[in-house]
CSV table of C-alpha atoms in Angstrom, one decimal:
chain,number,residue,atom,x,y,z
P,1,MET,CA,0.0,0.0,0.0
P,2,SER,CA,1.4,3.4,-1.0
P,3,GLU,CA,2.0,6.3,1.5
P,4,ALA,CA,-0.6,8.4,-0.4
P,5,GLU,CA,-3.2,5.6,-0.1
P,6,ARG,CA,-2.6,5.3,3.7
P,7,GLU,CA,-3.4,9.0,4.1
P,8,GLU,CA,-6.9,8.5,2.6
P,9,LEU,CA,-7.8,5.6,5.0
P,10,ASP,CA,-8.7,5.7,8.7
P,11,ALA,CA,-7.6,3.2,11.3
P,12,ASP,CA,-10.2,0.7,10.2
P,13,ASP,CA,-9.1,0.9,6.5
P,14,ARG,CA,-12.2,2.9,5.5
P,15,LEU,CA,-12.0,6.0,3.3
P,16,ARG,CA,-11.9,9.1,5.4
P,17,PRO,CA,-15.0,11.4,5.1
P,18,GLU,CA,-12.7,14.3,4.3
P,19,PHE,CA,-11.3,12.5,1.3
P,20,VAL,CA,-14.7,11.6,0.0
P,21,ARG,CA,-15.8,15.2,0.3
P,22,GLU,CA,-12.7,16.4,-1.5
P,23,VAL,CA,-13.3,14.0,-4.4
P,24,LEU,CA,-17.0,15.1,-4.5
P,25,GLY,CA,-16.0,18.7,-4.5
P,26,ALA,CA,-13.7,18.3,-7.4
P,27,LEU,CA,-16.4,16.5,-9.4
P,28,GLU,CA,-19.1,19.1,-8.6
P,29,GLY,CA,-16.6,21.8,-9.6
P,30,GLY,CA,-15.9,20.2,-12.9
P,31,ASP,CA,-12.2,19.6,-12.1
P,32,VAL,CA,-11.8,16.2,-13.7
P,33,GLU,CA,-8.0,16.2,-13.5
P,34,ALA,CA,-8.1,16.9,-9.8
P,35,ALA,CA,-10.6,14.1,-9.2
P,36,ARG,CA,-8.5,11.6,-11.1
P,37,ALA,CA,-5.3,12.6,-9.3
P,38,LEU,CA,-7.0,12.1,-5.9
P,39,VAL,CA,-8.3,8.5,-6.7
P,40,GLU,CA,-5.3,7.3,-8.8
P,41,PRO,CA,-3.3,6.0,-5.7
P,42,LEU,CA,-6.2,4.0,-4.4
P,43,HIS,CA,-6.3,0.2,-4.3
P,44,PRO,CA,-9.0,-1.2,-6.6
P,45,ALA,CA,-11.1,-2.3,-3.5
P,46,ASP,CA,-10.9,1.2,-2.1
P,47,LEU,CA,-11.8,2.8,-5.4
P,48,ALA,CA,-14.8,0.4,-5.5
P,49,ASP,CA,-15.8,1.6,-2.0
P,50,LEU,CA,-15.5,5.2,-3.2
P,51,PHE,CA,-18.0,4.6,-6.0
P,52,GLU,CA,-20.4,3.2,-3.4
P,53,LEU,CA,-20.0,6.1,-1.0
P,54,LEU,CA,-20.7,8.8,-3.7
P,55,PRO,CA,-24.3,9.8,-4.5
P,56,ALA,CA,-25.7,8.0,-7.5
P,57,ASP,CA,-25.6,11.0,-9.8
P,58,GLU,CA,-21.9,11.6,-9.1
P,59,ARG,CA,-20.8,8.0,-9.9
P,60,ALA,CA,-21.0,8.5,-13.7
P,61,GLN,CA,-18.8,11.6,-13.4
P,62,LEU,CA,-16.2,9.7,-11.4
P,63,ALA,CA,-16.3,6.9,-13.9
P,64,SER,CA,-15.7,9.4,-16.7
P,65,ALA,CA,-12.9,11.1,-14.9
P,66,ALA,CA,-11.2,7.8,-13.9
P,67,LYS,CA,-12.1,5.8,-16.9
P,68,ASP,CA,-8.7,4.3,-17.4
P,69,LEU,CA,-8.7,3.2,-13.7
P,70,LEU,CA,-12.1,1.5,-13.9
P,71,ASP,CA,-10.8,-1.9,-14.8
P,72,GLY,CA,-12.0,-5.4,-14.0
P,73,ASP,CA,-10.3,-5.5,-10.5
P,74,VAL,CA,-12.4,-2.5,-9.5
P,75,LEU,CA,-15.7,-3.8,-10.8
P,76,ALA,CA,-15.1,-7.2,-9.3
P,77,GLU,CA,-14.9,-5.5,-5.8
P,78,MET,CA,-17.9,-3.3,-6.3
P,79,ASN,CA,-21.4,-3.6,-4.9
P,80,ASP,CA,-23.7,-5.5,-7.3
P,81,TRP,CA,-26.2,-2.6,-7.6
P,82,VAL,CA,-23.5,0.1,-8.1
P,83,ARG,CA,-21.7,-2.1,-10.6
P,84,GLU,CA,-24.8,-2.8,-12.6
P,85,ALA,CA,-25.6,0.9,-12.9
P,86,LEU,CA,-22.0,1.6,-14.1
P,87,ILE,CA,-22.0,-1.2,-16.5
P,88,ASP,CA,-25.3,0.0,-18.0
P,89,ALA,CA,-23.5,3.3,-18.8
P,90,LEU,CA,-20.7,1.5,-20.8
P,91,ASP,CA,-20.9,0.3,-24.3
P,92,PRO,CA,-20.6,-3.5,-25.0
P,93,LYS,CA,-17.0,-3.2,-26.3
P,94,GLU,CA,-15.9,-1.5,-23.1
P,95,VAL,CA,-17.6,-4.2,-21.0
P,96,ALA,CA,-16.0,-6.9,-23.1
P,97,ASP,CA,-12.5,-5.4,-22.7
P,98,ILE,CA,-13.0,-5.4,-18.9
P,99,ALA,CA,-14.4,-8.9,-18.8
P,100,ALA,CA,-11.4,-10.2,-20.9
P,101,GLU,CA,-9.0,-9.0,-18.1
P,102,LEU,CA,-10.8,-11.1,-15.4
P,103,ASP,CA,-10.9,-14.7,-14.4
P,104,THR,CA,-14.0,-16.4,-15.7
P,105,ASP,CA,-15.9,-16.3,-12.4
P,106,ASP,CA,-15.4,-12.6,-12.0
P,107,ALA,CA,-16.3,-12.0,-15.7
P,108,VAL,CA,-19.5,-14.0,-15.3
P,109,ALA,CA,-20.5,-12.0,-12.2
P,110,ILE,CA,-20.4,-8.8,-14.3
P,111,ILE,CA,-22.1,-10.2,-17.4
P,112,GLN,CA,-24.9,-12.3,-15.7
P,113,ASP,CA,-26.7,-9.2,-14.4
P,114,LEU,CA,-27.0,-7.6,-17.9
P,115,GLU,CA,-30.2,-7.6,-20.0
P,116,GLU,CA,-30.2,-10.5,-22.4
P,117,SER,CA,-29.7,-8.3,-25.5
P,118,GLU,CA,-26.7,-6.6,-23.7
P,119,GLN,CA,-25.3,-9.9,-22.8
P,120,ARG,CA,-25.3,-11.0,-26.4
P,121,ALA,CA,-23.7,-7.8,-27.5
P,122,VAL,CA,-20.9,-8.1,-24.9
P,123,LEU,CA,-20.3,-11.8,-25.8
P,124,ARG,CA,-20.0,-11.0,-29.5
P,125,ALA,CA,-17.3,-8.5,-28.6
P,126,LEU,CA,-15.2,-11.1,-26.8
P,127,ASP,CA,-12.7,-13.3,-28.4
P,128,PRO,CA,-13.9,-16.9,-29.1
P,129,ASP,CA,-12.2,-18.6,-26.2
P,130,ASP,CA,-13.4,-16.1,-23.6
P,131,ARG,CA,-16.9,-16.2,-25.1
P,132,ALA,CA,-17.1,-20.0,-25.0
P,133,ALA,CA,-15.9,-20.1,-21.4
P,134,ILE,CA,-18.4,-17.4,-20.2
P,135,GLU,CA,-21.3,-18.9,-22.2
P,136,GLU,CA,-20.6,-22.3,-20.6
P,137,ALA,CA,-20.6,-20.7,-17.1
P,138,LEU,CA,-23.9,-18.9,-17.8
P,139,SER,CA,-25.5,-22.3,-18.7
P,140,TYR,CA,-25.1,-23.4,-15.1
P,141,PRO,CA,-27.7,-22.5,-12.4
P,142,GLU,CA,-27.2,-19.3,-10.5
P,143,GLU,CA,-25.2,-19.6,-7.3
P,144,SER,CA,-23.8,-23.0,-8.4
P,145,ALA,CA,-20.2,-24.2,-8.5
P,146,GLY,CA,-20.3,-23.8,-12.3
P,147,ARG,CA,-20.9,-20.1,-12.0
P,148,LEU,CA,-18.3,-19.8,-9.2
P,149,MET,CA,-15.4,-21.8,-10.6
P,150,GLN,CA,-12.4,-20.6,-12.6
P,151,ARG,CA,-11.5,-22.4,-15.8
P,152,GLU,CA,-7.9,-21.4,-15.6
P,153,LEU,CA,-6.0,-24.2,-13.8
P,154,ILE,CA,-3.0,-26.5,-14.1
P,155,ALA,CA,-3.6,-30.1,-15.0
P,156,VAL,CA,-0.8,-32.7,-15.8
P,157,PRO,CA,-0.7,-36.4,-16.5
P,158,GLU,CA,0.3,-38.9,-13.9
P,159,HIS,CA,3.3,-40.3,-15.8
P,160,TRP,CA,5.1,-36.9,-15.7
P,161,THR,CA,8.0,-36.3,-13.4
P,162,VAL,CA,8.4,-33.3,-11.1
P,163,GLY,CA,10.9,-32.0,-13.6
P,164,ASP,CA,8.4,-32.3,-16.5
P,165,VAL,CA,5.9,-30.3,-14.5
P,166,LEU,CA,8.4,-27.5,-13.6
P,167,ASP,CA,9.5,-27.2,-17.2
P,168,TYR,CA,5.8,-27.0,-18.3
P,169,LEU,CA,5.1,-24.3,-15.8
P,170,ARG,CA,8.1,-22.2,-16.8
P,171,GLN,CA,7.9,-22.6,-20.6
P,172,ASP,CA,4.2,-22.1,-21.3
P,173,ASP,CA,3.4,-18.4,-21.0
P,174,ALA,CA,-0.3,-19.0,-21.6
P,175,LEU,CA,-0.8,-20.8,-18.3
P,176,THR,CA,-2.5,-19.1,-15.4
P,177,THR,CA,-0.2,-17.5,-12.9
P,178,ASP,CA,-2.5,-17.7,-9.8
P,179,PHE,CA,-2.8,-21.3,-8.4
P,180,TRP,CA,-1.9,-23.3,-5.3
P,181,GLU,CA,-2.3,-26.8,-6.5
P,182,VAL,CA,-1.5,-28.8,-9.6
P,183,TYR,CA,-4.2,-31.3,-10.5
P,184,VAL,CA,-3.2,-34.7,-11.8
P,185,VAL,CA,-5.6,-36.3,-14.4
P,186,ASP,CA,-6.0,-39.6,-16.2
P,187,PRO,CA,-6.3,-39.8,-20.0
P,188,ALA,CA,-10.0,-39.1,-19.7
P,189,HIS,CA,-9.2,-35.8,-17.9
P,190,LYS,CA,-10.6,-37.1,-14.7
P,191,PRO,CA,-8.8,-35.9,-11.5
P,192,ILE,CA,-6.9,-38.6,-9.7
P,193,GLY,CA,-5.0,-36.5,-7.3
P,194,ALA,CA,-3.6,-33.0,-6.5
P,195,CYS,CA,-0.2,-31.7,-5.5
P,196,HIS,CA,0.5,-28.5,-3.6
P,197,LEU,CA,2.9,-26.2,-5.4
P,198,SER,CA,5.2,-26.2,-2.3
P,199,TRP,CA,5.6,-30.0,-2.6
P,200,ILE,CA,6.7,-29.7,-6.2
P,201,MET,CA,9.2,-27.0,-5.5
P,202,ARG,CA,10.8,-29.1,-2.7
P,203,THR,CA,10.9,-32.5,-4.6
P,204,PRO,CA,13.8,-33.7,-6.8
P,205,ARG,CA,13.1,-33.4,-10.5
P,206,GLN,CA,13.3,-37.2,-11.3
P,207,VAL,CA,10.5,-38.1,-8.9
P,208,SER,CA,7.2,-39.0,-10.5
P,209,ILE,CA,4.4,-36.6,-9.9
P,210,GLY,CA,2.2,-39.6,-9.1
P,211,ASP,CA,4.4,-40.3,-6.1
P,212,VAL,CA,4.1,-36.8,-4.7
P,213,MET,CA,0.4,-36.1,-5.3
P,214,GLN,CA,-2.3,-36.6,-2.7
P,215,ARG,CA,-4.8,-39.1,-4.1
P,216,GLU,CA,-7.6,-38.2,-1.6
P,217,GLN,CA,-9.2,-35.0,-2.6
P,218,THR,CA,-12.5,-33.1,-2.2
P,219,LEU,CA,-14.2,-32.9,-5.6
P,220,ILE,CA,-17.0,-30.3,-6.2
P,221,PRO,CA,-19.8,-31.3,-8.5
P,222,VAL,CA,-20.4,-28.5,-11.1
P,223,ASP,CA,-24.1,-28.1,-10.1
P,224,MET,CA,-23.5,-28.0,-6.3
P,225,ASP,CA,-25.0,-24.9,-4.6
P,226,GLN,CA,-22.4,-22.3,-3.6
P,227,GLU,CA,-23.5,-22.5,0.1
P,228,GLU,CA,-22.7,-26.2,0.2
P,229,VAL,CA,-19.4,-25.5,-1.5
P,230,ALA,CA,-18.5,-23.0,1.2
P,231,LEU,CA,-19.4,-25.6,3.9
P,232,ARG,CA,-17.0,-28.1,2.3
P,233,PHE,CA,-14.2,-25.6,2.2
P,234,GLN,CA,-14.8,-24.8,5.9
P,235,LYS,CA,-15.1,-28.4,7.0
P,236,TYR,CA,-12.1,-29.7,5.2
P,237,ALA,CA,-9.9,-26.5,5.5
P,238,LEU,CA,-9.4,-26.3,1.7
P,239,ILE,CA,-7.4,-23.7,-0.2
P,240,SER,CA,-8.7,-24.8,-3.5
P,241,ALA,CA,-10.8,-27.7,-4.9
P,242,ALA,CA,-11.3,-29.3,-8.3
P,243,VAL,CA,-14.8,-29.0,-10.0
P,244,VAL,CA,-16.0,-31.9,-12.0
P,245,ASP,CA,-18.9,-32.3,-14.4
P,246,GLY,CA,-21.5,-35.1,-14.5
P,247,ASN,CA,-19.0,-37.5,-16.1
P,248,GLY,CA,-16.3,-36.8,-13.5
P,249,ARG,CA,-14.1,-34.8,-15.8
P,250,LEU,CA,-12.1,-31.8,-14.5
P,251,VAL,CA,-13.7,-28.6,-15.7
P,252,GLY,CA,-12.5,-25.9,-13.2
P,253,MET,CA,-11.4,-25.1,-9.8
P,254,ILE,CA,-12.6,-22.9,-6.9
P,255,THR,CA,-10.3,-21.0,-4.6
P,256,VAL,CA,-10.7,-19.9,-1.0
P,257,ASP,CA,-10.8,-16.2,-1.9
P,258,ASP,CA,-14.1,-16.8,-3.7
P,259,ILE,CA,-15.4,-18.8,-0.7
P,260,VAL,CA,-14.7,-16.0,1.8
P,261,HIS,CA,-17.0,-13.8,-0.3
P,262,ILE,CA,-19.7,-16.5,-0.5
P,263,ILE,CA,-19.6,-17.2,3.3
P,264,SER,CA,-20.2,-13.5,4.0
P,265,GLN,CA,-22.9,-13.2,1.3
P,266,GLU,CA,-24.8,-16.3,2.4
P,267,ALA,CA,-24.7,-15.3,6.1
P,268,GLY,CA,-26.0,-11.9,5.3
P,269,GLU,CA,-28.8,-13.3,3.1
P,270,ASP,CA,-30.0,-15.6,5.9
P,271,ILE,CA,-30.2,-12.7,8.4
P,272,LEU,CA,-32.1,-10.6,5.9
P,273,ARG,CA,-34.5,-13.4,4.9
P,274,LEU,CA,-35.3,-13.9,8.6
P,275,SER,CA,-36.4,-10.3,8.7
P,276,GLY,CA,-38.1,-10.2,5.3
P,277,ALA,CA,-35.9,-7.3,4.2
P,278,GLY,CA,-35.2,-8.6,0.7
P,279,ASP,CA,-31.6,-8.0,-0.4
P,280,GLY,CA,-31.2,-5.4,2.3
P,281,ASP,CA,-28.7,-3.4,0.4
P,282,ILE,CA,-28.5,0.4,0.9
P,283,ASN,CA,-27.7,0.8,-2.8
P,284,GLU,CA,-30.8,-1.1,-3.8
P,285,PRO,CA,-33.4,1.0,-5.7
P,286,VAL,CA,-36.3,2.2,-3.4
P,287,LEU,CA,-39.0,0.4,-5.4
P,288,ASP,CA,-37.1,-2.9,-5.3
P,289,SER,CA,-36.8,-2.6,-1.5
P,290,TYR,CA,-40.5,-1.7,-1.3
P,291,ARG,CA,-41.6,-4.8,-3.3
P,292,ALA,CA,-39.3,-7.1,-1.4
P,293,ARG,CA,-40.5,-5.9,2.1
P,294,VAL,CA,-44.2,-5.1,1.6
P,295,ARG,CA,-45.2,-8.7,0.7
P,296,TRP,CA,-43.9,-9.9,4.1
P,297,LEU,CA,-45.6,-7.1,5.9
P,298,LEU,CA,-48.9,-8.0,4.3
P,299,SER,CA,-48.3,-11.7,5.1
P,300,ASN,CA,-47.6,-10.7,8.7
P,301,LEU,CA,-50.8,-8.6,8.7
P,302,LEU,CA,-52.8,-11.7,7.9
P,303,THR,CA,-51.1,-13.8,10.6
P,304,ALA,CA,-51.7,-11.0,13.1
P,305,LEU,CA,-55.4,-11.3,12.4
P,306,VAL,CA,-55.2,-14.8,14.0
P,307,ALA,CA,-53.9,-13.4,17.3
P,308,SER,CA,-56.5,-10.6,17.1
P,309,SER,CA,-59.3,-13.2,16.7
P,310,ILE,CA,-58.2,-14.9,19.9
P,311,ILE,CA,-58.4,-11.6,21.8
P,312,ALA,CA,-61.9,-11.1,20.4
P,313,VAL,CA,-63.0,-14.5,21.9
P,314,PHE,CA,-62.0,-13.2,25.3
P,315,GLU,CA,-63.5,-9.7,24.9
P,316,GLY,CA,-65.8,-10.2,27.8
P,317,THR,CA,-63.0,-11.3,30.1
P,318,ILE,CA,-60.9,-8.3,29.3
P,319,ALA,CA,-63.9,-6.0,29.8
P,320,ARG,CA,-64.4,-7.3,33.4
P,321,PHE,CA,-60.8,-7.1,34.3
P,322,VAL,CA,-59.0,-4.3,32.4
P,323,ALA,CA,-55.6,-5.1,33.9
P,324,LEU,CA,-55.5,-8.1,31.5
P,325,ALA,CA,-55.3,-5.7,28.6
P,326,THR,CA,-52.3,-4.1,30.1
P,327,LEU,CA,-50.4,-7.3,30.8
P,328,MET,CA,-51.2,-9.5,27.8
P,329,PRO,CA,-48.7,-7.8,25.4
P,330,ILE,CA,-45.9,-8.7,27.9
P,331,VAL,CA,-46.7,-12.4,27.6
P,332,ALA,CA,-46.9,-12.3,23.8
P,333,GLY,CA,-43.8,-10.0,23.4
P,334,VAL,CA,-41.5,-12.1,25.6
P,335,GLY,CA,-42.7,-15.3,24.0
P,336,GLY,CA,-42.0,-13.8,20.6
P,337,ASN,CA,-38.4,-12.9,21.6
P,338,ALA,CA,-37.9,-16.4,23.0
P,339,GLY,CA,-39.2,-18.0,19.7
P,340,THR,CA,-36.9,-15.7,17.7
P,341,GLN,CA,-33.8,-16.8,19.7
P,342,THR,CA,-34.6,-20.5,19.1
P,343,MET,CA,-35.4,-19.9,15.5
P,344,ALA,CA,-32.1,-18.1,14.8
P,345,VAL,CA,-30.1,-20.9,16.4
P,346,THR,CA,-32.0,-23.5,14.4
P,347,VAL,CA,-31.8,-21.7,11.0
P,348,ARG,CA,-28.0,-21.3,11.6
P,349,ALA,CA,-27.6,-25.0,12.5
P,350,LEU,CA,-29.5,-26.0,9.4
P,351,ALA,CA,-27.4,-23.7,7.2
P,352,THR,CA,-24.1,-25.1,8.6
P,353,ASN,CA,-25.2,-28.7,8.6
P,354,GLN,CA,-25.0,-28.9,12.3
P,355,LEU,CA,-28.6,-30.0,12.5
P,356,THR,CA,-29.4,-33.1,10.6
P,357,GLN,CA,-31.9,-36.0,10.8
P,358,SER,CA,-29.6,-37.9,13.0
P,359,ASN,CA,-29.7,-35.3,15.8
P,360,THR,CA,-33.1,-33.7,15.3
P,361,MET,CA,-34.8,-35.2,18.4
P,362,ARG,CA,-31.8,-34.4,20.6
P,363,SER,CA,-31.9,-30.8,19.4
P,364,ILE,CA,-35.6,-30.5,20.0
P,365,LEU,CA,-35.2,-31.8,23.6
P,366,ARG,CA,-32.3,-29.5,24.2
P,367,GLU,CA,-34.4,-26.4,23.1
P,368,LEU,CA,-37.3,-27.7,25.2
P,369,ARG,CA,-35.1,-27.8,28.4
P,370,VAL,CA,-33.7,-24.3,27.7
P,371,ALA,CA,-37.3,-23.1,27.2
P,372,VAL,CA,-38.5,-24.6,30.5
P,373,LEU,CA,-35.6,-23.0,32.4
P,374,ASN,CA,-36.2,-19.6,30.7
P,375,GLY,CA,-39.9,-19.8,31.1
P,376,GLY,CA,-39.6,-20.7,34.8
P,377,THR,CA,-37.2,-17.9,35.5
P,378,VAL,CA,-39.1,-15.2,33.6
P,379,GLY,CA,-42.5,-16.5,34.9
P,380,VAL,CA,-41.4,-16.2,38.5
P,381,VAL,CA,-40.0,-12.7,38.0
P,382,ILE,CA,-43.1,-11.4,36.3
P,383,GLY,CA,-45.5,-13.3,38.6
P,384,VAL,CA,-44.0,-11.8,41.7
P,385,GLY,CA,-43.9,-8.4,40.2
P,386,VAL,CA,-47.5,-8.4,39.1
P,387,ALA,CA,-48.7,-9.8,42.4
P,388,VAL,CA,-47.0,-7.0,44.3
P,389,VAL,CA,-47.9,-4.2,41.9
P,390,PHE,CA,-51.6,-5.2,41.5
P,391,GLN,CA,-51.8,-6.7,45.0
P,392,ASN,CA,-53.4,-9.8,43.5
P,393,PRO,CA,-51.4,-13.0,44.0
P,394,GLN,CA,-53.9,-15.0,41.8
P,395,LEU,CA,-53.2,-12.6,38.9
P,396,GLY,CA,-49.4,-13.1,39.5
P,397,ALA,CA,-49.8,-16.8,39.4
P,398,VAL,CA,-51.9,-16.7,36.2
P,399,ILE,CA,-49.4,-14.5,34.3
P,400,ALA,CA,-46.5,-16.7,35.6
P,401,ALA,CA,-48.1,-19.8,34.3
P,402,ALA,CA,-49.0,-18.1,31.0
P,403,MET,CA,-45.4,-16.9,30.6
P,404,LEU,CA,-44.0,-20.4,31.2
P,405,THR,CA,-46.5,-21.9,28.8
P,406,ASN,CA,-45.8,-19.4,26.0
P,407,ILE,CA,-42.0,-19.6,26.3
P,408,VAL,CA,-42.1,-23.4,26.1
P,409,VAL,CA,-44.4,-23.2,23.1
P,410,ALA,CA,-42.1,-20.6,21.6
P,411,GLY,CA,-39.1,-22.8,22.0
P,412,LEU,CA,-40.8,-25.7,20.3
P,413,ALA,CA,-42.1,-23.5,17.5
P,414,GLY,CA,-38.7,-21.9,17.0
P,415,VAL,CA,-37.1,-25.3,16.3
P,416,ALA,CA,-40.2,-27.1,14.7
P,417,VAL,CA,-41.1,-24.5,12.1
P,418,PRO,CA,-37.6,-24.2,10.5
P,419,LEU,CA,-37.3,-28.0,10.5
P,420,THR,CA,-40.7,-28.5,8.9
P,421,LEU,CA,-40.0,-26.0,6.2
P,422,GLU,CA,-36.6,-27.5,5.5
P,423,ARG,CA,-38.0,-31.0,5.3
P,424,ALA,CA,-40.7,-29.7,2.9
P,425,GLY,CA,-38.0,-28.3,0.6
P,426,ALA,CA,-38.5,-24.6,1.5
P,427,ASP,CA,-35.9,-22.2,2.7
P,428,PRO,CA,-36.4,-22.0,6.5
P,429,ALA,CA,-34.8,-18.5,6.6
P,430,VAL,CA,-37.5,-17.0,4.4
P,431,ALA,CA,-40.8,-17.9,6.1
P,432,SER,CA,-40.0,-19.1,9.6
P,433,SER,CA,-40.3,-15.7,11.4
P,434,ILE,CA,-43.9,-15.2,10.3
P,435,PHE,CA,-45.1,-18.6,11.5
P,436,VAL,CA,-43.2,-18.4,14.8
P,437,THR,CA,-44.5,-14.9,15.5
P,438,MET,CA,-48.1,-16.0,14.8
P,439,THR,CA,-47.7,-19.0,17.1
P,440,THR,CA,-46.2,-17.0,20.0
P,441,ASP,CA,-48.6,-14.2,19.8
P,442,SER,CA,-51.6,-16.5,19.5
P,443,MET,CA,-50.5,-18.8,22.3
P,444,GLY,CA,-49.5,-15.9,24.5
P,445,PHE,CA,-53.0,-14.3,24.3
P,446,PHE,CA,-54.8,-17.7,24.5
P,447,ALA,CA,-52.8,-18.9,27.5
P,448,PHE,CA,-53.0,-15.7,29.5
P,449,LEU,CA,-56.7,-14.9,28.8
P,450,GLY,CA,-57.7,-18.6,28.9
P,451,LEU,CA,-56.1,-19.2,32.4
P,452,ALA,CA,-57.6,-15.9,33.7
P,453,THR,CA,-61.0,-17.3,32.6
P,454,VAL,CA,-60.8,-20.9,33.8
P,455,THR,CA,-59.3,-20.0,37.2
P,456,GLY,CA,-62.1,-17.6,38.0
P,457,LEU,CA,-59.9,-14.6,38.2
P,458,VAL,CA,-62.6,-12.4,36.6
P,459,ALA,CA,-65.6,-14.1,38.0
């Protein structure tokens, strides 16, 4: 990192607000040369951050001022929404020039978001080899290993010696320069082993590569979901992994730098899905955010009517003892929080493969024990408090029992709802919160008002 670049970053490696304002001032003042001089020392990732920090109408001006700096490395680091807007402003030949500089996976990330007509125009502008590789990648499902993998890799036959491999690496200028492993393949181009680059460098030239390679390796099917790919990298501590097609032939590789991005992306997606916030990106257009969020709010409105109907059943009870109306939101609210806690733990366990069919019952019983302990503790506290404040021990006992009941039900719902959705083939992160909230609200009102009625509290 250059000295000039350090001056533009704070202690957390974020662009300083003063620097952003200085660039913005140069753009607003029409001083294109000053703006370019300011951003030229920046690392591609920091330049991408700068585009995201600027107002939308200023990004095109910065792109024009720093057009020669806006290369594939910058676009690959850029937020998807910001990148899409900038790409739309470029002509197909410019996009093709940028894509040609990138690894296939990064080029696909740029091209896949274009309109179909724009995709065709960009692909026509690429040279035949790059076009074929990108078209093949686009034929795979989104968020699959086929979209994620790089085609540029090193593969050698088993009968070669270490010396043959070294000569091959040194003499062929067309080979990729970024790799950690050399893959060993059979005549059908199926991977039979892998060899770390460090092993090759430390082994005498006359030794066969087949004697150095590790035959046991983790192979990634080309159609595997990227989240499952990330879990395999995490579980087996992989730096890179070979990707194979349906016939077992080596077609690409995935490296850990791509996986770090996927882990962050998938974790963020699960949190946002739990809240029904859509993509949850501050650069997302307002109408897109509205459409993503409003459908969940409307769904929640419908489920809230269930809880409301339960209150209506006990309308007479509430009318005779108004204190119930004051206290019942407490029972429902605490139960909702308890259900959310359990649901978050369950969704995470499902996403990371910690929760499977082999330990489902044990996990349910564990959450039940936690719920009983939590319910008992919170129930005693609220029961004593209500008995003292309202000078009514019977009311304290009723709310304590209702709180215990609702928290236990919340614990069961928090684990049962995600499990049921997952077994049904649905994403538990998407719809769990609505059903868990409906259950805890309904049970909270029903338990509290029902116990108040059957115990003769309001007789």
